[in-house]
Amino acid sequence: MVQAKFWVMTKHFDGFPKNSDFELKVEELPEPKDGEVLLEAVFLSVDPYMRPFSRVSMKEGDVMIGTQVAKVIQSKNPAFPVGSHVVSNSGWRTHTLSDGNGLTPILPEWPKDVSLSLALGAIGMPGLTAVYGIEDVLGLKEGETLLVNAAAGAVGSVVGQIAKIKGCKVVGSTGSDAKVVFLKELGFDEAFNYKTVGSLEEALRKASPEGYDCLFENVGGSFATVALEQMKNCGRIAVCGSISTYNDSTPQTGPYPYFTMIIKELKMEGFMQSSRQDKHPETLKRLLAWVKEGKLQCREHVTKGFENMPAAFMGMMQGENIGKAVVAV
């Protein structure tokens, strides 16, 4: 039998998560039955969505939700041979028994010199989110101007690069000078540190005096209110996240930008990549091709040690990462 470690959420988060909200537990797993496989985590993902979704999809005492790249170490399922790797929604666990449902094999053409951790980032959920937001929701066209906030994060950094591939002007907002340098290295036309600019309104206007055709929204809150005022007529907004509000104990209120949306005839649409699973295989191949061609650069913030899962999660929520935050077991 294998000893599995796993992190549970001891109580629902009240404000920003705390160490006391998590507990590390251990259990013995039986041998796989017919049709089952035993997975061993190699890389685990920490993502902003875990904060709000923990409230709606978890009970106190549940294993923390999340995705991992895992190695098949025992198998009684011919679809998943020993030694193969999969992406699994197993949560914060070192080992998992699975009947194979919901497991996504790593693409067979995956290059040996590309880390499998990218299956949690640019060639995984964040990359899929970027593609669908740009293509399905925004319908971004060559020559248009795109604004993306949280631009140095797992999703935002991919969004900006894909927009450049499509021949667009890209403006990125981020939270440190080091992240601004990173965005310029990725080819962003303009980037600024929203924490140090005197006025967000002036920074947005300076970066693109003519306004913005599209906004890829990851932050929400007051940023969105200011940004909507600088959208062009008939502009489009893809709402992917609202990280500025996730840790609020009291919901933010107003101002309400509906009149701006009316007179500018703006279109705003929320979306999730999970509703487009039929497109995942082809989209993942496109993302992998961009990486192999050097068109899509991938930065990771790697924390070592399964025991550091809560610290990695809280650090990501505070913006400590540049690019995708992952934990290496």
mmCIF file of C-alpha atoms in Angstrom:
data_model
loop_
_atom_site.group_PDB
_atom_site.id
_atom_site.type_symbol
_atom_site.label_atom_id
_atom_site.label_comp_id
_atom_site.label_asym_id
_atom_site.label_seq_id
_atom_site.Cartn_x
_atom_site.Cartn_y
_atom_site.Cartn_z
ATOM 1 C CA MET A 1 0.000 0.000 0.000
ATOM 2 C CA VAL A 2 1.019 3.589 -0.663
ATOM 3 C CA GLN A 3 0.901 6.375 1.895
ATOM 4 C CA ALA A 4 -0.838 9.452 0.438
ATOM 5 C CA LYS A 5 -0.531 12.955 1.831
ATOM 6 C CA PHE A 6 -3.265 15.514 1.207
ATOM 7 C CA TRP A 7 -4.222 19.035 2.270
ATOM 8 C CA VAL A 8 -7.746 19.773 3.471
ATOM 9 C CA MET A 9 -9.493 23.097 3.971
ATOM 10 C CA THR A 10 -10.344 23.059 7.670
ATOM 11 C CA LYS A 11 -12.726 26.004 7.412
ATOM 12 C CA HIS A 12 -13.978 28.349 4.718
ATOM 13 C CA PHE A 13 -11.714 31.310 4.154
ATOM 14 C CA ASP A 14 -12.693 34.530 5.872
ATOM 15 C CA GLY A 15 -10.823 37.280 4.072
ATOM 16 C CA PHE A 16 -7.321 36.347 2.969
ATOM 17 C CA PRO A 17 -6.461 32.634 3.504
ATOM 18 C CA LYS A 18 -4.396 31.748 6.589
ATOM 19 C CA ASN A 19 -2.158 28.802 7.473
ATOM 20 C CA SER A 20 -4.726 27.717 10.044
ATOM 21 C CA ASP A 21 -7.266 27.226 7.235
ATOM 22 C CA PHE A 22 -5.300 24.191 6.007
ATOM 23 C CA GLU A 23 -4.336 20.839 7.511
ATOM 24 C CA LEU A 24 -1.980 18.176 6.133
ATOM 25 C CA LYS A 25 -3.293 14.633 6.514
ATOM 26 C CA VAL A 26 -2.095 11.131 5.617
ATOM 27 C CA GLU A 27 -3.923 7.995 4.515
ATOM 28 C CA GLU A 28 -3.074 4.524 3.207
ATOM 29 C CA LEU A 29 -4.333 3.738 -0.293
ATOM 30 C CA PRO A 30 -5.224 0.164 -1.339
ATOM 31 C CA GLU A 31 -3.928 -1.526 -4.453
ATOM 32 C CA PRO A 32 -5.685 -0.501 -7.691
ATOM 33 C CA LYS A 33 -8.662 -2.625 -8.721
ATOM 34 C CA ASP A 34 -9.450 -3.613 -12.310
ATOM 35 C CA GLY A 35 -9.836 -0.434 -14.384
ATOM 36 C CA GLU A 36 -8.030 1.729 -11.816
ATOM 37 C CA VAL A 37 -4.661 3.463 -11.769
ATOM 38 C CA LEU A 38 -2.508 4.834 -8.981
ATOM 39 C CA LEU A 39 -1.220 8.336 -9.647
ATOM 40 C CA GLU A 40 1.763 10.097 -8.100
ATOM 41 C CA ALA A 41 1.802 13.900 -8.292
ATOM 42 C CA VAL A 42 4.792 15.484 -10.045
ATOM 43 C CA PHE A 43 3.617 19.108 -10.336
ATOM 44 C CA LEU A 44 0.613 20.773 -8.701
ATOM 45 C CA SER A 45 -1.084 23.996 -9.714
ATOM 46 C CA VAL A 46 -2.122 26.914 -7.523
ATOM 47 C CA ASP A 47 -4.576 29.301 -9.167
ATOM 48 C CA PRO A 48 -6.746 32.295 -8.220
ATOM 49 C CA TYR A 49 -9.993 30.430 -8.998
ATOM 50 C CA MET A 50 -9.386 28.190 -5.985
ATOM 51 C CA ARG A 51 -10.291 31.058 -3.651
ATOM 52 C CA PRO A 52 -13.865 31.768 -4.859
ATOM 53 C CA PHE A 53 -14.602 28.204 -5.998
ATOM 54 C CA SER A 54 -13.693 26.817 -2.575
ATOM 55 C CA ARG A 55 -16.760 28.615 -1.277
ATOM 56 C CA VAL A 56 -19.180 27.212 -3.855
ATOM 57 C CA SER A 57 -17.791 23.719 -4.509
ATOM 58 C CA MET A 58 -16.183 22.619 -1.223
ATOM 59 C CA LYS A 59 -17.250 21.738 2.290
ATOM 60 C CA GLU A 60 -15.052 22.269 5.326
ATOM 61 C CA GLY A 61 -12.779 19.246 5.645
ATOM 62 C CA ASP A 62 -12.646 18.556 1.890
ATOM 63 C CA VAL A 63 -9.375 18.086 0.019
ATOM 64 C CA MET A 64 -8.351 21.394 -1.579
ATOM 65 C CA ILE A 65 -9.392 21.551 -5.214
ATOM 66 C CA GLY A 66 -6.809 21.776 -7.961
ATOM 67 C CA THR A 67 -5.100 20.256 -10.945
ATOM 68 C CA GLN A 68 -1.850 18.324 -11.120
ATOM 69 C CA VAL A 69 0.459 16.577 -13.541
ATOM 70 C CA ALA A 70 0.781 13.024 -12.269
ATOM 71 C CA LYS A 71 2.715 9.888 -13.186
ATOM 72 C CA VAL A 72 0.974 6.523 -13.426
ATOM 73 C CA ILE A 73 2.902 4.292 -11.004
ATOM 74 C CA GLN A 74 0.481 1.327 -10.948
ATOM 75 C CA SER A 75 -2.122 0.468 -13.539
ATOM 76 C CA LYS A 76 -4.914 -1.977 -14.139
ATOM 77 C CA ASN A 77 -6.286 0.196 -16.934
ATOM 78 C CA PRO A 78 -4.756 -0.357 -20.390
ATOM 79 C CA ALA A 79 -5.547 3.227 -21.424
ATOM 80 C CA PHE A 80 -3.013 4.516 -18.869
ATOM 81 C CA PRO A 81 0.182 2.446 -18.845
ATOM 82 C CA VAL A 82 2.707 2.614 -16.018
ATOM 83 C CA GLY A 83 5.162 5.455 -16.591
ATOM 84 C CA SER A 84 2.747 7.621 -18.576
ATOM 85 C CA HIS A 85 1.759 11.095 -17.416
ATOM 86 C CA VAL A 86 -1.680 12.679 -17.155
ATOM 87 C CA VAL A 87 -3.347 15.892 -16.076
ATOM 88 C CA SER A 88 -5.744 15.164 -13.229
ATOM 89 C CA ASN A 89 -8.197 17.173 -11.135
ATOM 90 C CA SER A 90 -7.107 15.283 -8.029
ATOM 91 C CA GLY A 91 -6.676 18.310 -5.805
ATOM 92 C CA TRP A 92 -3.852 18.793 -3.317
ATOM 93 C CA ARG A 93 -2.805 15.131 -3.033
ATOM 94 C CA THR A 94 0.506 13.311 -3.475
ATOM 95 C CA HIS A 95 -1.163 10.055 -4.552
ATOM 96 C CA THR A 96 -4.603 9.302 -5.974
ATOM 97 C CA LEU A 97 -6.550 6.195 -6.982
ATOM 98 C CA SER A 98 -8.480 6.878 -10.188
ATOM 99 C CA ASP A 99 -10.826 4.915 -12.421
ATOM 100 C CA GLY A 100 -9.521 6.883 -15.400
ATOM 101 C CA ASN A 101 -12.469 9.238 -15.745
ATOM 102 C CA GLY A 102 -11.401 12.843 -16.165
ATOM 103 C CA LEU A 103 -7.748 12.033 -16.787
ATOM 104 C CA THR A 104 -6.132 13.828 -19.752
ATOM 105 C CA PRO A 105 -3.008 12.138 -21.152
ATOM 106 C CA ILE A 106 -0.081 14.434 -21.903
ATOM 107 C CA LEU A 107 0.055 15.090 -25.655
ATOM 108 C CA PRO A 108 2.056 12.297 -27.326
ATOM 109 C CA GLU A 109 4.096 14.851 -29.305
ATOM 110 C CA TRP A 110 5.227 16.632 -26.126
ATOM 111 C CA PRO A 111 8.962 17.455 -26.547
ATOM 112 C CA LYS A 112 11.346 15.924 -24.025
ATOM 113 C CA ASP A 113 13.004 19.308 -23.438
ATOM 114 C CA VAL A 114 9.712 21.003 -22.427
ATOM 115 C CA SER A 115 8.776 20.684 -18.751
ATOM 116 C CA LEU A 116 5.566 18.781 -18.087
ATOM 117 C CA SER A 117 4.641 21.571 -15.660
ATOM 118 C CA LEU A 118 3.572 23.637 -18.683
ATOM 119 C CA ALA A 119 0.552 21.325 -18.913
ATOM 120 C CA LEU A 120 -0.691 23.319 -15.912
ATOM 121 C CA GLY A 121 0.154 26.655 -17.525
ATOM 122 C CA ALA A 122 0.603 27.891 -21.079
ATOM 123 C CA ILE A 123 -0.230 24.451 -22.522
ATOM 124 C CA GLY A 124 -2.998 23.847 -20.034
ATOM 125 C CA MET A 125 -5.928 25.576 -18.368
ATOM 126 C CA PRO A 126 -4.466 29.125 -18.422
ATOM 127 C CA GLY A 127 -3.499 28.801 -22.084
ATOM 128 C CA LEU A 128 -6.920 27.459 -23.004
ATOM 129 C CA THR A 129 -8.508 30.352 -21.114
ATOM 130 C CA ALA A 130 -6.392 32.857 -23.034
ATOM 131 C CA VAL A 131 -7.263 31.390 -26.436
ATOM 132 C CA TYR A 132 -11.004 31.150 -25.811
ATOM 133 C CA GLY A 133 -11.190 34.617 -24.309
ATOM 134 C CA ILE A 134 -9.360 36.160 -27.256
ATOM 135 C CA GLU A 135 -10.988 34.188 -30.058
ATOM 136 C CA ASP A 136 -14.442 33.107 -28.883
ATOM 137 C CA VAL A 137 -15.392 35.978 -26.587
ATOM 138 C CA LEU A 138 -13.501 39.023 -27.862
ATOM 139 C CA GLY A 139 -13.129 38.062 -31.516
ATOM 140 C CA LEU A 140 -9.858 40.033 -31.492
ATOM 141 C CA LYS A 141 -8.850 41.285 -34.938
ATOM 142 C CA GLU A 142 -5.505 42.264 -36.418
ATOM 143 C CA GLY A 143 -4.680 45.915 -35.755
ATOM 144 C CA GLU A 144 -6.887 46.268 -32.695
ATOM 145 C CA THR A 145 -5.712 47.399 -29.264
ATOM 146 C CA LEU A 146 -6.051 45.021 -26.307
ATOM 147 C CA LEU A 147 -5.753 45.884 -22.615
ATOM 148 C CA VAL A 148 -5.054 43.036 -20.183
ATOM 149 C CA ASN A 149 -4.662 43.367 -16.417
ATOM 150 C CA ALA A 150 -2.865 40.947 -14.087
ATOM 151 C CA ALA A 151 -0.788 40.770 -17.259
ATOM 152 C CA ALA A 152 2.245 38.988 -15.781
ATOM 153 C CA GLY A 153 0.181 36.136 -14.374
ATOM 154 C CA ALA A 154 -0.467 32.688 -15.787
ATOM 155 C CA VAL A 155 -3.356 33.781 -18.023
ATOM 156 C CA GLY A 156 -2.464 37.411 -18.698
ATOM 157 C CA SER A 157 1.047 36.685 -19.954
ATOM 158 C CA VAL A 158 -0.325 34.204 -22.494
ATOM 159 C CA VAL A 159 -3.130 36.567 -23.507
ATOM 160 C CA GLY A 160 -0.675 39.312 -24.406
ATOM 161 C CA GLN A 161 1.560 37.021 -26.438
ATOM 162 C CA ILE A 162 -1.325 35.532 -28.427
ATOM 163 C CA ALA A 163 -2.609 39.027 -29.156
ATOM 164 C CA LYS A 164 0.829 39.920 -30.536
ATOM 165 C CA ILE A 165 0.796 36.762 -32.671
ATOM 166 C CA LYS A 166 -2.487 38.053 -34.090
ATOM 167 C CA GLY A 167 -0.959 41.435 -34.966
ATOM 168 C CA CYS A 168 -2.480 43.593 -32.233
ATOM 169 C CA LYS A 169 -1.259 46.369 -29.984
ATOM 170 C CA VAL A 170 -1.077 45.110 -26.399
ATOM 171 C CA VAL A 171 -1.091 47.123 -23.181
ATOM 172 C CA GLY A 172 -0.493 45.322 -19.890
ATOM 173 C CA SER A 173 -1.127 46.392 -16.307
ATOM 174 C CA THR A 174 0.790 44.612 -13.558
ATOM 175 C CA GLY A 175 1.866 45.011 -9.955
ATOM 176 C CA SER A 176 5.668 45.434 -9.859
ATOM 177 C CA ASP A 177 8.510 46.981 -11.818
ATOM 178 C CA ALA A 178 10.063 43.529 -12.327
ATOM 179 C CA LYS A 179 6.825 42.381 -13.915
ATOM 180 C CA VAL A 180 6.825 45.408 -16.213
ATOM 181 C CA VAL A 181 10.295 44.382 -17.431
ATOM 182 C CA PHE A 182 8.986 40.840 -17.991
ATOM 183 C CA LEU A 183 6.052 42.079 -20.073
ATOM 184 C CA LYS A 184 8.328 44.176 -22.264
ATOM 185 C CA GLU A 185 10.503 41.085 -22.785
ATOM 186 C CA LEU A 186 7.405 39.240 -23.972
ATOM 187 C CA GLY A 187 6.751 41.924 -26.598
ATOM 188 C CA PHE A 188 3.996 43.962 -24.946
ATOM 189 C CA ASP A 189 3.830 47.377 -26.627
ATOM 190 C CA GLU A 190 3.137 49.168 -23.349
ATOM 191 C CA ALA A 191 3.227 48.050 -19.718
ATOM 192 C CA PHE A 192 2.920 49.856 -16.403
ATOM 193 C CA ASN A 193 2.937 49.183 -12.665
ATOM 194 C CA TYR A 194 -0.531 50.145 -11.461
ATOM 195 C CA LYS A 195 0.736 50.415 -7.868
ATOM 196 C CA THR A 196 3.151 53.247 -8.643
ATOM 197 C CA VAL A 197 1.371 55.299 -11.305
ATOM 198 C CA GLY A 198 -0.110 58.514 -9.989
ATOM 199 C CA SER A 199 -3.384 57.934 -11.809
ATOM 200 C CA LEU A 200 -4.660 54.737 -13.390
ATOM 201 C CA GLU A 201 -6.812 56.806 -15.748
ATOM 202 C CA GLU A 202 -3.801 58.798 -16.946
ATOM 203 C CA ALA A 203 -1.640 55.675 -17.295
ATOM 204 C CA LEU A 204 -4.253 53.997 -19.481
ATOM 205 C CA ARG A 205 -4.692 57.105 -21.609
ATOM 206 C CA LYS A 206 -0.929 57.539 -22.045
ATOM 207 C CA ALA A 207 -0.492 53.892 -23.081
ATOM 208 C CA SER A 208 -3.227 54.146 -25.716
ATOM 209 C CA PRO A 209 -4.578 57.672 -26.300
ATOM 210 C CA GLU A 210 -7.032 56.377 -28.907
ATOM 211 C CA GLY A 211 -8.640 53.994 -26.396
ATOM 212 C CA TYR A 212 -9.104 50.228 -26.334
ATOM 213 C CA ASP A 213 -11.005 47.876 -28.612
ATOM 214 C CA CYS A 214 -10.835 44.970 -26.165
ATOM 215 C CA LEU A 215 -10.282 44.374 -22.460
ATOM 216 C CA PHE A 216 -9.271 40.980 -21.073
ATOM 217 C CA GLU A 217 -10.467 41.391 -17.494
ATOM 218 C CA ASN A 218 -8.719 39.424 -14.726
ATOM 219 C CA VAL A 219 -8.936 41.910 -11.855
ATOM 220 C CA GLY A 220 -12.388 43.520 -11.589
ATOM 221 C CA GLY A 221 -13.216 46.079 -8.928
ATOM 222 C CA SER A 222 -12.155 49.687 -9.374
ATOM 223 C CA PHE A 223 -9.783 48.860 -12.247
ATOM 224 C CA ALA A 224 -12.692 47.777 -14.412
ATOM 225 C CA THR A 225 -14.623 50.953 -13.623
ATOM 226 C CA VAL A 226 -11.742 53.133 -14.800
ATOM 227 C CA ALA A 227 -10.932 50.991 -17.832
ATOM 228 C CA LEU A 228 -14.482 50.924 -19.182
ATOM 229 C CA GLU A 229 -14.401 54.705 -19.529
ATOM 230 C CA GLN A 230 -11.545 54.340 -22.022
ATOM 231 C CA MET A 231 -13.062 51.645 -24.191
ATOM 232 C CA LYS A 232 -13.793 52.557 -27.784
ATOM 233 C CA ASN A 233 -17.371 52.521 -29.003
ATOM 234 C CA CYS A 234 -18.588 48.954 -29.485
ATOM 235 C CA GLY A 235 -15.638 47.664 -27.451
ATOM 236 C CA ARG A 236 -15.640 44.122 -26.085
ATOM 237 C CA ILE A 237 -14.750 42.885 -22.607
ATOM 238 C CA ALA A 238 -13.966 39.262 -21.726
ATOM 239 C CA VAL A 239 -14.428 38.714 -17.995
ATOM 240 C CA CYS A 240 -12.106 35.927 -16.915
ATOM 241 C CA GLY A 241 -11.459 36.803 -13.281
ATOM 242 C CA SER A 242 -11.998 39.312 -10.496
ATOM 243 C CA ILE A 243 -9.049 38.684 -8.195
ATOM 244 C CA SER A 244 -9.289 42.117 -6.562
ATOM 245 C CA THR A 245 -12.564 41.028 -4.934
ATOM 246 C CA TYR A 246 -11.883 37.379 -4.006
ATOM 247 C CA ASN A 247 -10.707 38.052 -0.453
ATOM 248 C CA ASP A 248 -13.296 40.697 0.440
ATOM 249 C CA SER A 249 -15.184 39.942 3.637
ATOM 250 C CA THR A 250 -17.689 42.631 2.661
ATOM 251 C CA PRO A 251 -18.658 42.821 -1.039
ATOM 252 C CA GLN A 252 -17.508 45.925 -2.896
ATOM 253 C CA THR A 253 -20.247 48.259 -4.063
ATOM 254 C CA GLY A 254 -20.379 50.736 -6.953
ATOM 255 C CA PRO A 255 -19.814 52.764 -8.918
ATOM 256 C CA TYR A 256 -21.978 51.003 -11.480
ATOM 257 C CA PRO A 257 -20.795 51.622 -15.058
ATOM 258 C CA TYR A 258 -24.002 50.737 -16.883
ATOM 259 C CA PHE A 259 -24.505 54.150 -18.452
ATOM 260 C CA THR A 260 -20.957 54.015 -19.852
ATOM 261 C CA MET A 261 -21.751 50.613 -21.331
ATOM 262 C CA ILE A 262 -24.942 51.962 -22.865
ATOM 263 C CA ILE A 263 -23.539 55.057 -24.539
ATOM 264 C CA LYS A 264 -20.421 53.232 -25.757
ATOM 265 C CA GLU A 265 -22.467 50.151 -26.740
ATOM 266 C CA LEU A 266 -20.016 47.865 -24.988
ATOM 267 C CA LYS A 267 -20.279 44.090 -24.924
ATOM 268 C CA MET A 268 -19.185 42.300 -21.714
ATOM 269 C CA GLU A 269 -19.180 38.510 -21.408
ATOM 270 C CA GLY A 270 -18.038 36.199 -18.635
ATOM 271 C CA PHE A 271 -16.656 32.815 -19.610
ATOM 272 C CA MET A 272 -14.866 29.666 -18.423
ATOM 273 C CA GLN A 273 -12.643 27.382 -20.443
ATOM 274 C CA SER A 274 -14.363 24.319 -18.976
ATOM 275 C CA SER A 275 -17.462 24.953 -21.118
ATOM 276 C CA ARG A 276 -15.436 24.362 -24.293
ATOM 277 C CA GLN A 277 -13.910 20.971 -23.524
ATOM 278 C CA ASP A 278 -14.678 19.661 -27.008
ATOM 279 C CA LYS A 279 -12.139 22.167 -28.335
ATOM 280 C CA HIS A 280 -9.397 21.368 -25.831
ATOM 281 C CA PRO A 281 -7.425 18.751 -27.826
ATOM 282 C CA GLU A 282 -7.019 20.940 -30.914
ATOM 283 C CA THR A 283 -6.336 24.086 -28.850
ATOM 284 C CA LEU A 284 -3.672 22.369 -26.743
ATOM 285 C CA LYS A 285 -1.904 21.301 -29.932
ATOM 286 C CA ARG A 286 -1.943 24.920 -31.165
ATOM 287 C CA LEU A 287 -0.489 26.147 -27.870
ATOM 288 C CA LEU A 288 2.233 23.494 -27.935
ATOM 289 C CA ALA A 289 3.090 24.452 -31.517
ATOM 290 C CA TRP A 290 3.486 28.126 -30.514
ATOM 291 C CA VAL A 291 5.818 27.083 -27.688
ATOM 292 C CA LYS A 292 7.908 24.889 -30.007
ATOM 293 C CA GLU A 293 8.100 27.709 -32.560
ATOM 294 C CA GLY A 294 9.290 30.174 -29.911
ATOM 295 C CA LYS A 295 6.216 32.378 -30.333
ATOM 296 C CA LEU A 296 4.959 31.668 -26.823
ATOM 297 C CA GLN A 297 7.383 32.118 -23.937
ATOM 298 C CA CYS A 298 6.645 30.555 -20.571
ATOM 299 C CA ARG A 299 7.833 31.826 -17.193
ATOM 300 C CA GLU A 300 7.124 29.796 -14.069
ATOM 301 C CA HIS A 301 7.318 30.509 -10.356
ATOM 302 C CA VAL A 302 8.187 27.103 -8.889
ATOM 303 C CA THR A 303 7.838 26.255 -5.198
ATOM 304 C CA LYS A 304 9.486 23.003 -4.128
ATOM 305 C CA GLY A 305 7.861 20.633 -1.678
ATOM 306 C CA PHE A 306 4.291 19.375 -1.241
ATOM 307 C CA GLU A 307 4.408 20.650 2.342
ATOM 308 C CA ASN A 308 4.538 24.181 0.918
ATOM 309 C CA MET A 309 1.209 24.043 -0.948
ATOM 310 C CA PRO A 310 -0.560 26.596 1.312
ATOM 311 C CA ALA A 311 2.411 28.987 1.203
ATOM 312 C CA ALA A 312 2.555 28.739 -2.600
ATOM 313 C CA PHE A 313 -1.185 29.381 -2.854
ATOM 314 C CA MET A 314 -1.131 32.392 -0.555
ATOM 315 C CA GLY A 315 1.975 33.781 -2.247
ATOM 316 C CA MET A 316 0.274 33.541 -5.630
ATOM 317 C CA MET A 317 -2.794 35.320 -4.251
ATOM 318 C CA GLN A 318 -0.487 38.142 -3.095
ATOM 319 C CA GLY A 319 1.093 38.416 -6.553
ATOM 320 C CA GLU A 320 4.518 37.005 -5.682
ATOM 321 C CA ASN A 321 4.684 35.002 -8.913
ATOM 322 C CA ILE A 322 5.770 36.061 -12.370
ATOM 323 C CA GLY A 323 4.075 33.712 -14.820
ATOM 324 C CA LYS A 324 2.490 30.449 -13.697
ATOM 325 C CA ALA A 325 2.750 29.397 -10.048
ATOM 326 C CA VAL A 326 3.370 25.674 -9.607
ATOM 327 C CA VAL A 327 4.558 23.339 -6.870
ATOM 328 C CA ALA A 328 7.125 20.653 -7.656
ATOM 329 C CA VAL A 329 6.787 17.597 -5.429
#
